[in-house]
Amino acid sequence: MQSFITKQLQEHLALFQKMEAELTAPVAELAERLIETFKIGNKLLIMGNGGSAADAQHFAGEIVSRFRIERPGLPAIALSTDTSIITAIGNDYGYERIFSRQVEALAVPGDAVIGISTSGNSPNVQKALEVARQAGCTTIGLLGKDGGSIKAVCDIPLIIPSNDTPRVQEGHITVIHILCDLIEQGLFGIFAGEGR
């Protein structure tokens, strides 16, 4: 049992070393884009299925409430949380439109819309990002594996370099925490007012 635990931790460490080498610059670019989104008064919409829905809710919670520092709340909505809306859309239009219908209703030009998918192939996330792009939003994917079909509809596809779903999820939540930190520091903390 202990050797199994050791193997899991070693896989985690190996992935994070790869992420450090490959994703440092893309995560910084994404943070800059999100900071600008909030600076101009726009909002963040986030979505995903299953564990990715939980990550979307977690991300929105940190943005609306706070992450590390005391600061004003920022506008972010997890599209996976309102069961009445989700079940109404699912019943009337089908599960594939549970996010795209919400994007259609809520998104305005300049908003940032993030789709989280470990496979990169979630049809309802892809459809929502397509609608977001048509609405003039910045489209972002937190993806895994090779980025799947969703990669093609993202202005910024951030792909965790792993084919193992649990490892991808670990990568996603770490990236989310880094983004929350950078957003706070960029708007209200040590990076505020800098040319970065």
Short mmCIF file of C-alpha atoms in Angstrom, two decimals:
data_model
loop_
_atom_site.label_atom_id
_atom_site.label_comp_id
_atom_site.label_asym_id
_atom_site.label_seq_id
_atom_site.Cartn_x
_atom_site.Cartn_y
_atom_site.Cartn_z
CA MET A 1 0.00 0.00 0.00
CA GLN A 2 2.78 2.44 0.87
CA SER A 3 4.52 1.80 -2.44
CA PHE A 4 1.24 2.62 -4.23
CA ILE A 5 1.00 5.91 -2.33
CA THR A 6 4.63 6.69 -3.16
CA LYS A 7 3.95 5.99 -6.85
CA GLN A 8 0.94 8.34 -6.84
CA LEU A 9 2.94 11.13 -5.23
CA GLN A 10 5.82 10.62 -7.65
CA GLU A 11 3.42 10.86 -10.61
CA HIS A 12 2.02 14.07 -9.13
CA LEU A 13 5.50 15.55 -8.71
CA ALA A 14 6.53 14.54 -12.24
CA LEU A 15 3.44 16.23 -13.69
CA PHE A 16 4.01 19.43 -11.74
CA GLN A 17 7.62 19.59 -12.90
CA LYS A 18 6.36 19.29 -16.48
CA MET A 19 3.75 21.96 -15.82
CA GLU A 20 6.44 24.29 -14.47
CA ALA A 21 8.45 23.86 -17.67
CA GLU A 22 5.52 24.13 -20.11
CA LEU A 23 2.79 26.22 -18.51
CA THR A 24 4.42 29.06 -16.57
CA ALA A 25 4.20 31.53 -19.46
CA PRO A 26 0.69 30.49 -20.62
CA VAL A 27 -0.68 30.77 -17.05
CA ALA A 28 0.85 34.26 -16.76
CA GLU A 29 -0.74 35.23 -20.09
CA LEU A 30 -4.11 33.93 -18.93
CA ALA A 31 -3.83 35.80 -15.63
CA GLU A 32 -3.11 39.04 -17.53
CA ARG A 33 -6.19 38.50 -19.70
CA LEU A 34 -8.41 37.88 -16.67
CA ILE A 35 -7.01 40.92 -14.84
CA GLU A 36 -7.86 43.06 -17.87
CA THR A 37 -11.35 41.54 -17.99
CA PHE A 38 -12.04 42.67 -14.44
CA LYS A 39 -10.34 46.05 -14.93
CA ILE A 40 -12.75 46.99 -17.73
CA GLY A 41 -15.76 45.95 -15.66
CA ASN A 42 -16.51 42.59 -17.26
CA LYS A 43 -17.15 39.25 -15.61
CA LEU A 44 -16.00 35.65 -15.60
CA LEU A 45 -18.29 32.72 -16.48
CA ILE A 46 -17.00 29.24 -15.64
CA MET A 47 -18.37 25.76 -16.42
CA GLY A 48 -17.61 22.06 -16.35
CA ASN A 49 -19.13 18.65 -15.67
CA GLY A 50 -18.65 16.44 -12.61
CA GLY A 51 -15.35 17.19 -10.88
CA SER A 52 -14.85 20.05 -13.32
CA ALA A 53 -18.21 21.50 -12.20
CA ALA A 54 -16.85 21.45 -8.65
CA ASP A 55 -13.70 23.22 -9.86
CA ALA A 56 -15.83 25.84 -11.62
CA GLN A 57 -17.76 26.49 -8.42
CA HIS A 58 -14.54 26.60 -6.39
CA PHE A 59 -13.00 29.11 -8.83
CA ALA A 60 -16.07 31.37 -8.75
CA GLY A 61 -16.18 31.21 -4.96
CA GLU A 62 -12.58 32.37 -4.61
CA ILE A 63 -13.16 35.24 -7.06
CA VAL A 64 -16.45 36.51 -5.61
CA SER A 65 -15.41 36.13 -1.97
CA ARG A 66 -11.62 36.32 -1.68
CA PHE A 67 -8.54 34.16 -2.03
CA ARG A 68 -5.76 35.53 0.15
CA ILE A 69 -6.25 39.27 0.59
CA GLU A 70 -9.06 41.54 1.69
CA ARG A 71 -10.44 43.27 -1.40
CA PRO A 72 -13.75 44.06 -3.13
CA GLY A 73 -15.67 41.12 -4.58
CA LEU A 74 -15.22 40.40 -8.28
CA PRO A 75 -17.93 39.19 -10.68
CA ALA A 76 -17.74 35.47 -11.45
CA ILE A 77 -20.50 32.92 -12.01
CA ALA A 78 -20.24 29.13 -12.06
CA LEU A 79 -22.78 27.91 -14.62
CA SER A 80 -22.94 24.47 -13.02
CA THR A 81 -24.60 25.52 -9.75
CA ASP A 82 -28.22 26.52 -10.39
CA THR A 83 -30.17 23.26 -10.49
CA SER A 84 -33.42 24.94 -11.51
CA ILE A 85 -31.81 26.54 -14.55
CA ILE A 86 -29.82 23.42 -15.46
CA THR A 87 -32.81 21.10 -15.22
CA ALA A 88 -35.09 23.53 -17.08
CA ILE A 89 -32.64 23.83 -19.97
CA GLY A 90 -31.89 20.11 -19.91
CA ASN A 91 -35.59 19.29 -20.02
CA ASP A 92 -36.50 21.84 -22.68
CA TYR A 93 -33.44 21.77 -24.93
CA GLY A 94 -31.24 18.82 -23.89
CA TYR A 95 -28.16 18.38 -21.72
CA GLU A 96 -25.85 19.58 -24.47
CA ARG A 97 -27.25 23.13 -24.11
CA ILE A 98 -27.17 23.51 -20.30
CA PHE A 99 -24.19 25.88 -20.52
CA SER A 100 -24.62 27.47 -23.93
CA ARG A 101 -28.12 28.72 -23.04
CA GLN A 102 -26.72 30.38 -19.91
CA VAL A 103 -23.88 31.95 -21.87
CA GLU A 104 -26.46 33.22 -24.37
CA ALA A 105 -28.41 34.81 -21.50
CA LEU A 106 -25.55 36.20 -19.41
CA ALA A 107 -22.49 36.91 -21.54
CA VAL A 108 -21.66 40.32 -22.99
CA PRO A 109 -18.73 41.34 -25.18
CA GLY A 110 -15.51 41.49 -23.16
CA ASP A 111 -16.49 38.81 -20.67
CA ALA A 112 -14.17 35.82 -20.17
CA VAL A 113 -15.72 32.36 -20.41
CA ILE A 114 -13.80 29.38 -19.07
CA GLY A 115 -14.66 25.79 -19.93
CA ILE A 116 -13.08 23.07 -17.80
CA SER A 117 -12.84 19.60 -19.33
CA THR A 118 -10.29 16.92 -18.45
CA SER A 119 -10.82 15.20 -21.81
CA GLY A 120 -11.23 18.36 -23.89
CA ASN A 121 -14.24 16.77 -25.54
CA SER A 122 -17.28 17.70 -23.42
CA PRO A 123 -19.97 18.65 -25.99
CA ASN A 124 -21.88 21.00 -23.69
CA VAL A 125 -18.70 22.90 -22.78
CA GLN A 126 -17.66 23.16 -26.42
CA LYS A 127 -21.08 24.45 -27.49
CA ALA A 128 -21.01 27.10 -24.76
CA LEU A 129 -17.56 28.30 -25.79
CA GLU A 130 -18.72 28.52 -29.41
CA VAL A 131 -21.63 30.72 -28.30
CA ALA A 132 -19.27 32.78 -26.11
CA ARG A 133 -16.93 33.39 -29.03
CA GLN A 134 -19.85 34.57 -31.19
CA ALA A 135 -20.85 36.93 -28.37
CA GLY A 136 -17.43 38.61 -28.35
CA CYS A 137 -16.09 36.96 -25.22
CA THR A 138 -12.60 35.68 -24.53
CA THR A 139 -12.81 31.89 -24.63
CA ILE A 140 -10.56 29.87 -22.35
CA GLY A 141 -10.17 26.14 -21.88
CA LEU A 142 -8.70 24.38 -18.87
CA LEU A 143 -8.17 21.06 -20.60
CA GLY A 144 -6.28 17.78 -20.41
CA LYS A 145 -4.82 15.12 -22.67
CA ASP A 146 -4.31 16.70 -26.13
CA GLY A 147 -6.89 19.45 -25.59
CA GLY A 148 -9.55 17.54 -27.54
CA SER A 149 -12.03 19.27 -29.82
CA ILE A 150 -12.51 22.14 -27.35
CA LYS A 151 -8.98 23.43 -27.97
CA ALA A 152 -10.04 24.72 -31.39
CA VAL A 153 -12.70 27.06 -29.96
CA CYS A 154 -10.45 28.59 -27.28
CA ASP A 155 -8.57 31.86 -27.56
CA ILE A 156 -6.43 30.52 -24.71
CA PRO A 157 -6.30 26.71 -24.38
CA LEU A 158 -4.42 25.73 -21.22
CA ILE A 159 -3.73 22.01 -21.45
CA ILE A 160 -2.47 19.97 -18.49
CA PRO A 161 0.12 17.60 -20.00
CA SER A 162 -1.33 14.31 -18.79
CA ASN A 163 -3.69 11.59 -20.02
CA ASP A 164 -4.67 10.59 -16.47
CA THR A 165 -7.90 12.26 -15.33
CA PRO A 166 -7.00 12.53 -11.61
CA ARG A 167 -3.64 14.12 -12.48
CA VAL A 168 -5.35 16.55 -14.87
CA GLN A 169 -7.78 17.53 -12.11
CA GLU A 170 -4.87 18.12 -9.72
CA GLY A 171 -3.29 20.34 -12.35
CA HIS A 172 -6.51 22.26 -12.91
CA ILE A 173 -7.10 23.13 -9.28
CA THR A 174 -3.49 24.24 -8.86
CA VAL A 175 -3.72 26.48 -11.93
CA ILE A 176 -7.00 27.89 -10.58
CA HIS A 177 -5.35 28.75 -7.26
CA ILE A 178 -2.39 30.38 -9.03
CA LEU A 179 -4.79 32.42 -11.19
CA CYS A 180 -6.74 33.56 -8.12
CA ASP A 181 -3.50 34.68 -6.48
CA LEU A 182 -2.30 36.52 -9.59
CA ILE A 183 -5.68 38.19 -10.14
CA GLU A 184 -5.76 39.51 -6.57
CA GLN A 185 -2.16 40.65 -6.67
CA GLY A 186 -2.60 42.18 -10.13
CA LEU A 187 -5.67 44.18 -9.15
CA PHE A 188 -5.11 44.93 -5.47
CA GLY A 189 -1.69 43.71 -4.36
CA ILE A 190 1.97 43.69 -5.18
CA PHE A 191 1.54 43.84 -8.98
CA ALA A 192 -1.19 46.50 -9.00
CA GLY A 193 -0.23 49.48 -11.12
CA GLU A 194 2.85 47.80 -12.59
CA GLY A 195 3.49 47.44 -16.30
CA ARG A 196 4.03 43.72 -15.65
#
